Amino acid sequence: MNTSTIPGFVKYKAGNKVIYQGKEVFVSSTKRTDNKIVICDDENLQTGFNYEPVYPYELSPVRQLRQGISTKPQTPEKRAELSDMTAFFDLLAQIVPFNCDNCFKPLYAVTKKSKRCVTAHIFPKAYFESIATNPDNILFMGADFIGCPCNCHDRWDANLDSRKKLTRAYSIALIRFEILKPFMTDKELVAAYEYLGLEVEV
């Protein structure tokens, strides 16, 4: 399988400010043949600073405060997608366990909001749309945002090194990956290997 098919999930441009491993960095180039994006820790992209090629799904856009209310209408497809996702989270809320799937610390998820916060996608729903509402793509892990005793959900989403340190969650993810493979597109499949730090099967 050709690794050049890894999807560029978000269209970044040179000069964009993005988040990488919790830090603000800047896009230097998006024109590599391997679909990686080159980032730099200097806003002016000068020589002598740190440059690093990374995959698009390792980056997050910097959220800007809205200056007004968006009036852009949602398409029927988008409304249906959001409705499906809400129904999916509502269904999972009925089976949230008491303990974190990774470290077994209590989740204390009793409200609708807290139950949603501890519902972690193994493969990010925004980038792996084919399995966004597949229950096998879900782990229940603590979120620091709501004051859980652990922050395994946050650590899982952070980066590959952090994911691998969550040894139980990572082991479960490898098993679930085998189950989820038939439901992924070719591009998602290649990206999934990269997301888990695995060698792409030819």
PDB file of C-alpha atoms in Angstrom:
ATOM      1  CA  MET A   1       0.000   0.000   0.000  1.00  0.00           C
ATOM      2  CA  ASN A   2       1.338   3.406  -0.975  1.00  0.00           C
ATOM      3  CA  THR A   3       2.028   5.644   2.024  1.00  0.00           C
ATOM      4  CA  SER A   4       1.622   8.734  -0.165  1.00  0.00           C
ATOM      5  CA  THR A   5      -2.138   8.235   0.115  1.00  0.00           C
ATOM      6  CA  ILE A   6      -2.190   9.428   3.722  1.00  0.00           C
ATOM      7  CA  PRO A   7      -4.915  12.068   3.647  1.00  0.00           C
ATOM      8  CA  GLY A   8      -4.274  15.746   4.354  1.00  0.00           C
ATOM      9  CA  PHE A   9      -7.241  16.032   6.660  1.00  0.00           C
ATOM     10  CA  VAL A  10      -7.015  19.810   7.129  1.00  0.00           C
ATOM     11  CA  LYS A  11      -5.839  22.162   4.414  1.00  0.00           C
ATOM     12  CA  TYR A  12      -2.971  24.101   5.968  1.00  0.00           C
ATOM     13  CA  LYS A  13      -1.021  26.885   4.281  1.00  0.00           C
ATOM     14  CA  ALA A  14       2.510  28.140   4.816  1.00  0.00           C
ATOM     15  CA  GLY A  15       2.538  30.587   7.698  1.00  0.00           C
ATOM     16  CA  ASN A  16      -0.477  29.087   9.495  1.00  0.00           C
ATOM     17  CA  LYS A  17      -0.169  28.884  13.273  1.00  0.00           C
ATOM     18  CA  VAL A  18      -0.988  25.372  14.515  1.00  0.00           C
ATOM     19  CA  ILE A  19      -0.734  23.253  17.654  1.00  0.00           C
ATOM     20  CA  TYR A  20       1.747  20.356  17.737  1.00  0.00           C
ATOM     21  CA  GLN A  21       2.197  18.314  20.924  1.00  0.00           C
ATOM     22  CA  GLY A  22       0.590  21.088  22.941  1.00  0.00           C
ATOM     23  CA  LYS A  23       2.817  23.871  21.574  1.00  0.00           C
ATOM     24  CA  GLU A  24       2.195  26.608  19.017  1.00  0.00           C
ATOM     25  CA  VAL A  25       4.276  26.193  15.857  1.00  0.00           C
ATOM     26  CA  PHE A  26       4.096  27.482  12.302  1.00  0.00           C
ATOM     27  CA  VAL A  27       3.619  25.761   8.949  1.00  0.00           C
ATOM     28  CA  SER A  28       6.661  26.143   6.720  1.00  0.00           C
ATOM     29  CA  SER A  29       5.792  23.928   3.745  1.00  0.00           C
ATOM     30  CA  THR A  30       2.944  21.688   2.585  1.00  0.00           C
ATOM     31  CA  LYS A  31       4.449  20.503  -0.696  1.00  0.00           C
ATOM     32  CA  ARG A  32       6.267  17.308   0.303  1.00  0.00           C
ATOM     33  CA  THR A  33       5.545  14.248  -1.821  1.00  0.00           C
ATOM     34  CA  ASP A  34       4.967  12.110   1.293  1.00  0.00           C
ATOM     35  CA  ASN A  35       2.074  14.412   2.328  1.00  0.00           C
ATOM     36  CA  LYS A  36       3.874  15.504   5.482  1.00  0.00           C
ATOM     37  CA  ILE A  37       3.785  19.134   6.556  1.00  0.00           C
ATOM     38  CA  VAL A  38       6.976  20.882   7.627  1.00  0.00           C
ATOM     39  CA  ILE A  39       6.573  22.908  10.812  1.00  0.00           C
ATOM     40  CA  CYS A  40       8.883  25.421  12.477  1.00  0.00           C
ATOM     41  CA  ASP A  41       9.000  26.968  15.945  1.00  0.00           C
ATOM     42  CA  ASP A  42       9.774  30.412  14.496  1.00  0.00           C
ATOM     43  CA  GLU A  43       6.922  32.571  13.198  1.00  0.00           C
ATOM     44  CA  ASN A  44       9.172  34.193  10.590  1.00  0.00           C
ATOM     45  CA  LEU A  45      10.416  30.785   9.375  1.00  0.00           C
ATOM     46  CA  GLN A  46      14.057  31.829   9.557  1.00  0.00           C
ATOM     47  CA  THR A  47      17.035  29.533   9.183  1.00  0.00           C
ATOM     48  CA  GLY A  48      18.646  28.299  12.374  1.00  0.00           C
ATOM     49  CA  PHE A  49      15.371  27.300  14.002  1.00  0.00           C
ATOM     50  CA  ASN A  50      13.868  23.838  14.431  1.00  0.00           C
ATOM     51  CA  TYR A  51      12.072  22.379  11.414  1.00  0.00           C
ATOM     52  CA  GLU A  52      10.246  19.045  11.494  1.00  0.00           C
ATOM     53  CA  PRO A  53       8.052  17.105   9.030  1.00  0.00           C
ATOM     54  CA  VAL A  54       4.837  15.750  10.574  1.00  0.00           C
ATOM     55  CA  TYR A  55       1.567  14.266   9.362  1.00  0.00           C
ATOM     56  CA  PRO A  56      -1.488  16.563   9.150  1.00  0.00           C
ATOM     57  CA  TYR A  57      -3.452  14.588  11.737  1.00  0.00           C
ATOM     58  CA  GLU A  58      -0.738  15.355  14.320  1.00  0.00           C
ATOM     59  CA  LEU A  59      -1.631  19.048  14.087  1.00  0.00           C
ATOM     60  CA  SER A  60      -4.569  21.040  15.386  1.00  0.00           C
ATOM     61  CA  PRO A  61      -5.598  24.471  14.131  1.00  0.00           C
ATOM     62  CA  VAL A  62      -5.369  27.351  16.579  1.00  0.00           C
ATOM     63  CA  ARG A  63      -8.892  28.262  17.580  1.00  0.00           C
ATOM     64  CA  GLN A  64      -9.712  31.925  17.056  1.00  0.00           C
ATOM     65  CA  LEU A  65     -12.503  33.665  18.968  1.00  0.00           C
ATOM     66  CA  ARG A  66     -15.436  34.432  16.715  1.00  0.00           C
ATOM     67  CA  GLN A  67     -16.118  38.116  16.171  1.00  0.00           C
ATOM     68  CA  GLY A  68     -19.758  37.477  15.391  1.00  0.00           C
ATOM     69  CA  ILE A  69     -22.344  34.785  14.948  1.00  0.00           C
ATOM     70  CA  SER A  70     -21.826  32.580  11.949  1.00  0.00           C
ATOM     71  CA  THR A  71     -24.811  32.576   9.614  1.00  0.00           C
ATOM     72  CA  LYS A  72     -23.468  29.932   7.264  1.00  0.00           C
ATOM     73  CA  PRO A  73     -26.289  27.402   6.825  1.00  0.00           C
ATOM     74  CA  GLN A  74     -25.624  23.742   7.477  1.00  0.00           C
ATOM     75  CA  THR A  75     -26.242  21.293   4.680  1.00  0.00           C
ATOM     76  CA  PRO A  76     -28.799  18.505   5.220  1.00  0.00           C
ATOM     77  CA  GLU A  77     -25.898  16.038   5.142  1.00  0.00           C
ATOM     78  CA  LYS A  78     -24.061  17.925   7.903  1.00  0.00           C
ATOM     79  CA  ARG A  79     -27.191  18.120  10.051  1.00  0.00           C
ATOM     80  CA  ALA A  80     -27.742  14.387   9.608  1.00  0.00           C
ATOM     81  CA  GLU A  81     -24.099  13.701  10.513  1.00  0.00           C
ATOM     82  CA  LEU A  82     -24.351  15.756  13.708  1.00  0.00           C
ATOM     83  CA  SER A  83     -27.629  14.060  14.577  1.00  0.00           C
ATOM     84  CA  ASP A  84     -26.071  10.617  14.122  1.00  0.00           C
ATOM     85  CA  MET A  85     -23.096  11.560  16.306  1.00  0.00           C
ATOM     86  CA  THR A  86     -25.353  12.903  19.061  1.00  0.00           C
ATOM     87  CA  ALA A  87     -27.421   9.719  18.997  1.00  0.00           C
ATOM     88  CA  PHE A  88     -24.208   7.680  19.109  1.00  0.00           C
ATOM     89  CA  PHE A  89     -22.924   9.511  22.197  1.00  0.00           C
ATOM     90  CA  ASP A  90     -26.342   9.200  23.849  1.00  0.00           C
ATOM     91  CA  LEU A  91     -26.259   5.443  23.288  1.00  0.00           C
ATOM     92  CA  LEU A  92     -22.744   5.110  24.703  1.00  0.00           C
ATOM     93  CA  ALA A  93     -23.714   7.211  27.730  1.00  0.00           C
ATOM     94  CA  GLN A  94     -25.813   4.261  28.867  1.00  0.00           C
ATOM     95  CA  ILE A  95     -22.777   1.973  29.139  1.00  0.00           C
ATOM     96  CA  VAL A  96     -20.046   4.264  30.517  1.00  0.00           C
ATOM     97  CA  PRO A  97     -18.172   2.183  33.132  1.00  0.00           C
ATOM     98  CA  PHE A  98     -17.179   3.380  36.572  1.00  0.00           C
ATOM     99  CA  ASN A  99     -13.449   2.947  35.912  1.00  0.00           C
ATOM    100  CA  CYS A 100     -11.068   4.130  33.191  1.00  0.00           C
ATOM    101  CA  ASP A 101     -10.351   1.491  30.534  1.00  0.00           C
ATOM    102  CA  ASN A 102      -6.632   2.246  30.780  1.00  0.00           C
ATOM    103  CA  CYS A 103      -5.665   2.902  34.406  1.00  0.00           C
ATOM    104  CA  PHE A 104      -8.830   1.744  36.236  1.00  0.00           C
ATOM    105  CA  LYS A 105      -9.131   4.977  38.217  1.00  0.00           C
ATOM    106  CA  PRO A 106     -12.731   6.152  38.792  1.00  0.00           C
ATOM    107  CA  LEU A 107     -14.258   8.265  36.028  1.00  0.00           C
ATOM    108  CA  TYR A 108     -17.036   9.789  38.142  1.00  0.00           C
ATOM    109  CA  ALA A 109     -18.987  10.393  34.936  1.00  0.00           C
ATOM    110  CA  VAL A 110     -22.575  10.986  36.017  1.00  0.00           C
ATOM    111  CA  THR A 111     -23.746  13.942  33.911  1.00  0.00           C
ATOM    112  CA  LYS A 112     -24.383  13.891  30.178  1.00  0.00           C
ATOM    113  CA  LYS A 113     -21.440  16.234  29.625  1.00  0.00           C
ATOM    114  CA  SER A 114     -19.008  14.190  31.713  1.00  0.00           C
ATOM    115  CA  LYS A 115     -20.059  10.950  30.040  1.00  0.00           C
ATOM    116  CA  ARG A 116     -19.336  12.467  26.652  1.00  0.00           C
ATOM    117  CA  CYS A 117     -15.954  13.770  27.831  1.00  0.00           C
ATOM    118  CA  VAL A 118     -14.781  10.320  28.939  1.00  0.00           C
ATOM    119  CA  THR A 119     -15.891   8.716  25.661  1.00  0.00           C
ATOM    120  CA  ALA A 120     -12.650   8.573  23.692  1.00  0.00           C
ATOM    121  CA  HIS A 121     -12.323   7.701  20.025  1.00  0.00           C
ATOM    122  CA  ILE A 122      -9.353   5.427  19.368  1.00  0.00           C
ATOM    123  CA  PHE A 123      -9.070   6.938  15.891  1.00  0.00           C
ATOM    124  CA  PRO A 124     -10.232  10.603  15.798  1.00  0.00           C
ATOM    125  CA  LYS A 125     -13.795  10.916  14.535  1.00  0.00           C
ATOM    126  CA  ALA A 126     -12.995  13.991  12.457  1.00  0.00           C
ATOM    127  CA  TYR A 127     -10.336  12.176  10.436  1.00  0.00           C
ATOM    128  CA  PHE A 128     -11.705   8.616  10.353  1.00  0.00           C
ATOM    129  CA  GLU A 129     -15.292   9.300   9.351  1.00  0.00           C
ATOM    130  CA  SER A 130     -16.013   5.730   8.241  1.00  0.00           C
ATOM    131  CA  ILE A 131     -15.689   4.481  11.826  1.00  0.00           C
ATOM    132  CA  ALA A 132     -16.739   7.625  13.712  1.00  0.00           C
ATOM    133  CA  THR A 133     -19.863   5.922  15.060  1.00  0.00           C
ATOM    134  CA  ASN A 134     -18.471   2.405  15.357  1.00  0.00           C
ATOM    135  CA  PRO A 135     -18.552   1.249  19.018  1.00  0.00           C
ATOM    136  CA  ASP A 136     -15.302  -0.680  18.511  1.00  0.00           C
ATOM    137  CA  ASN A 137     -13.592   2.687  17.964  1.00  0.00           C
ATOM    138  CA  ILE A 138     -14.371   3.733  21.535  1.00  0.00           C
ATOM    139  CA  LEU A 139     -12.540   3.545  24.858  1.00  0.00           C
ATOM    140  CA  PHE A 140     -13.720   5.135  28.102  1.00  0.00           C
ATOM    141  CA  MET A 141     -10.922   7.159  29.691  1.00  0.00           C
ATOM    142  CA  GLY A 142     -10.582  10.017  32.144  1.00  0.00           C
ATOM    143  CA  ALA A 143     -10.548  13.632  30.984  1.00  0.00           C
ATOM    144  CA  ASP A 144      -8.705  16.314  32.931  1.00  0.00           C
ATOM    145  CA  PHE A 145     -11.223  18.882  31.659  1.00  0.00           C
ATOM    146  CA  ILE A 146     -13.924  17.557  33.982  1.00  0.00           C
ATOM    147  CA  GLY A 147     -11.640  16.814  36.922  1.00  0.00           C
ATOM    148  CA  CYS A 148     -11.202  13.054  36.566  1.00  0.00           C
ATOM    149  CA  PRO A 149      -8.467  11.449  38.720  1.00  0.00           C
ATOM    150  CA  CYS A 150      -6.670  10.572  35.479  1.00  0.00           C
ATOM    151  CA  ASN A 151      -6.235  12.297  32.126  1.00  0.00           C
ATOM    152  CA  CYS A 152      -5.835   9.213  29.951  1.00  0.00           C
ATOM    153  CA  HIS A 153      -8.240  10.578  27.315  1.00  0.00           C
ATOM    154  CA  ASP A 154      -6.168  13.750  26.954  1.00  0.00           C
ATOM    155  CA  ARG A 155      -2.948  11.741  26.797  1.00  0.00           C
ATOM    156  CA  TRP A 156      -4.360   9.419  24.142  1.00  0.00           C
ATOM    157  CA  ASP A 157      -5.268  12.355  21.917  1.00  0.00           C
ATOM    158  CA  ALA A 158      -1.962  14.180  22.459  1.00  0.00           C
ATOM    159  CA  ASN A 159       0.563  12.324  20.264  1.00  0.00           C
ATOM    160  CA  LEU A 160       1.945   8.888  19.370  1.00  0.00           C
ATOM    161  CA  ASP A 161       4.529   8.720  22.170  1.00  0.00           C
ATOM    162  CA  SER A 162       1.859   9.551  24.720  1.00  0.00           C
ATOM    163  CA  ARG A 163      -0.504   6.924  23.278  1.00  0.00           C
ATOM    164  CA  LYS A 164       2.115   4.183  23.496  1.00  0.00           C
ATOM    165  CA  LYS A 165       2.726   4.967  27.168  1.00  0.00           C
ATOM    166  CA  LEU A 166      -0.916   4.147  27.892  1.00  0.00           C
ATOM    167  CA  THR A 167      -0.002   0.478  27.674  1.00  0.00           C
ATOM    168  CA  ARG A 168      -3.401  -1.079  28.324  1.00  0.00           C
ATOM    169  CA  ALA A 169      -5.307   1.333  26.069  1.00  0.00           C
ATOM    170  CA  TYR A 170      -2.707   0.905  23.337  1.00  0.00           C
ATOM    171  CA  SER A 171      -2.952  -2.896  23.560  1.00  0.00           C
ATOM    172  CA  ILE A 172      -6.730  -2.702  23.260  1.00  0.00           C
ATOM    173  CA  ALA A 173      -6.379  -0.308  20.321  1.00  0.00           C
ATOM    174  CA  LEU A 174      -4.214  -2.816  18.434  1.00  0.00           C
ATOM    175  CA  ILE A 175      -6.891  -5.481  18.859  1.00  0.00           C
ATOM    176  CA  ARG A 176      -9.693  -3.114  17.885  1.00  0.00           C
ATOM    177  CA  PHE A 177      -7.721  -1.992  14.823  1.00  0.00           C
ATOM    178  CA  GLU A 178      -7.939  -5.515  13.428  1.00  0.00           C
ATOM    179  CA  ILE A 179     -11.709  -5.426  13.941  1.00  0.00           C
ATOM    180  CA  LEU A 180     -12.077  -1.973  12.379  1.00  0.00           C
ATOM    181  CA  LYS A 181      -9.917  -2.534   9.292  1.00  0.00           C
ATOM    182  CA  PRO A 182     -12.739  -3.823   7.052  1.00  0.00           C
ATOM    183  CA  PHE A 183     -14.758  -0.666   7.695  1.00  0.00           C
ATOM    184  CA  MET A 184     -11.991   1.819   6.797  1.00  0.00           C
ATOM    185  CA  THR A 185     -11.264   3.401   3.453  1.00  0.00           C
ATOM    186  CA  ASP A 186      -7.823   2.788   1.958  1.00  0.00           C
ATOM    187  CA  LYS A 187      -6.672   6.270   2.968  1.00  0.00           C
ATOM    188  CA  GLU A 188      -7.987   5.856   6.498  1.00  0.00           C
ATOM    189  CA  LEU A 189      -6.306   2.473   6.762  1.00  0.00           C
ATOM    190  CA  VAL A 190      -2.880   3.855   5.884  1.00  0.00           C
ATOM    191  CA  ALA A 191      -3.393   6.793   8.244  1.00  0.00           C
ATOM    192  CA  ALA A 192      -4.419   4.383  11.013  1.00  0.00           C
ATOM    193  CA  TYR A 193      -1.112   2.512  10.743  1.00  0.00           C
ATOM    194  CA  GLU A 194       0.705   5.829  11.132  1.00  0.00           C
ATOM    195  CA  TYR A 195      -1.564   6.898  14.005  1.00  0.00           C
ATOM    196  CA  LEU A 196      -0.609   3.790  15.972  1.00  0.00           C
ATOM    197  CA  GLY A 197       3.043   3.904  14.902  1.00  0.00           C
ATOM    198  CA  LEU A 198       2.858   0.651  12.939  1.00  0.00           C
ATOM    199  CA  GLU A 199       4.574  -0.418   9.741  1.00  0.00           C
ATOM    200  CA  VAL A 200       2.213  -0.212   6.791  1.00  0.00           C
ATOM    201  CA  GLU A 201       1.378  -3.643   5.425  1.00  0.00           C
ATOM    202  CA  VAL A 202       2.047  -4.045   1.708  1.00  0.00           C
TER     203      VAL A 202
END
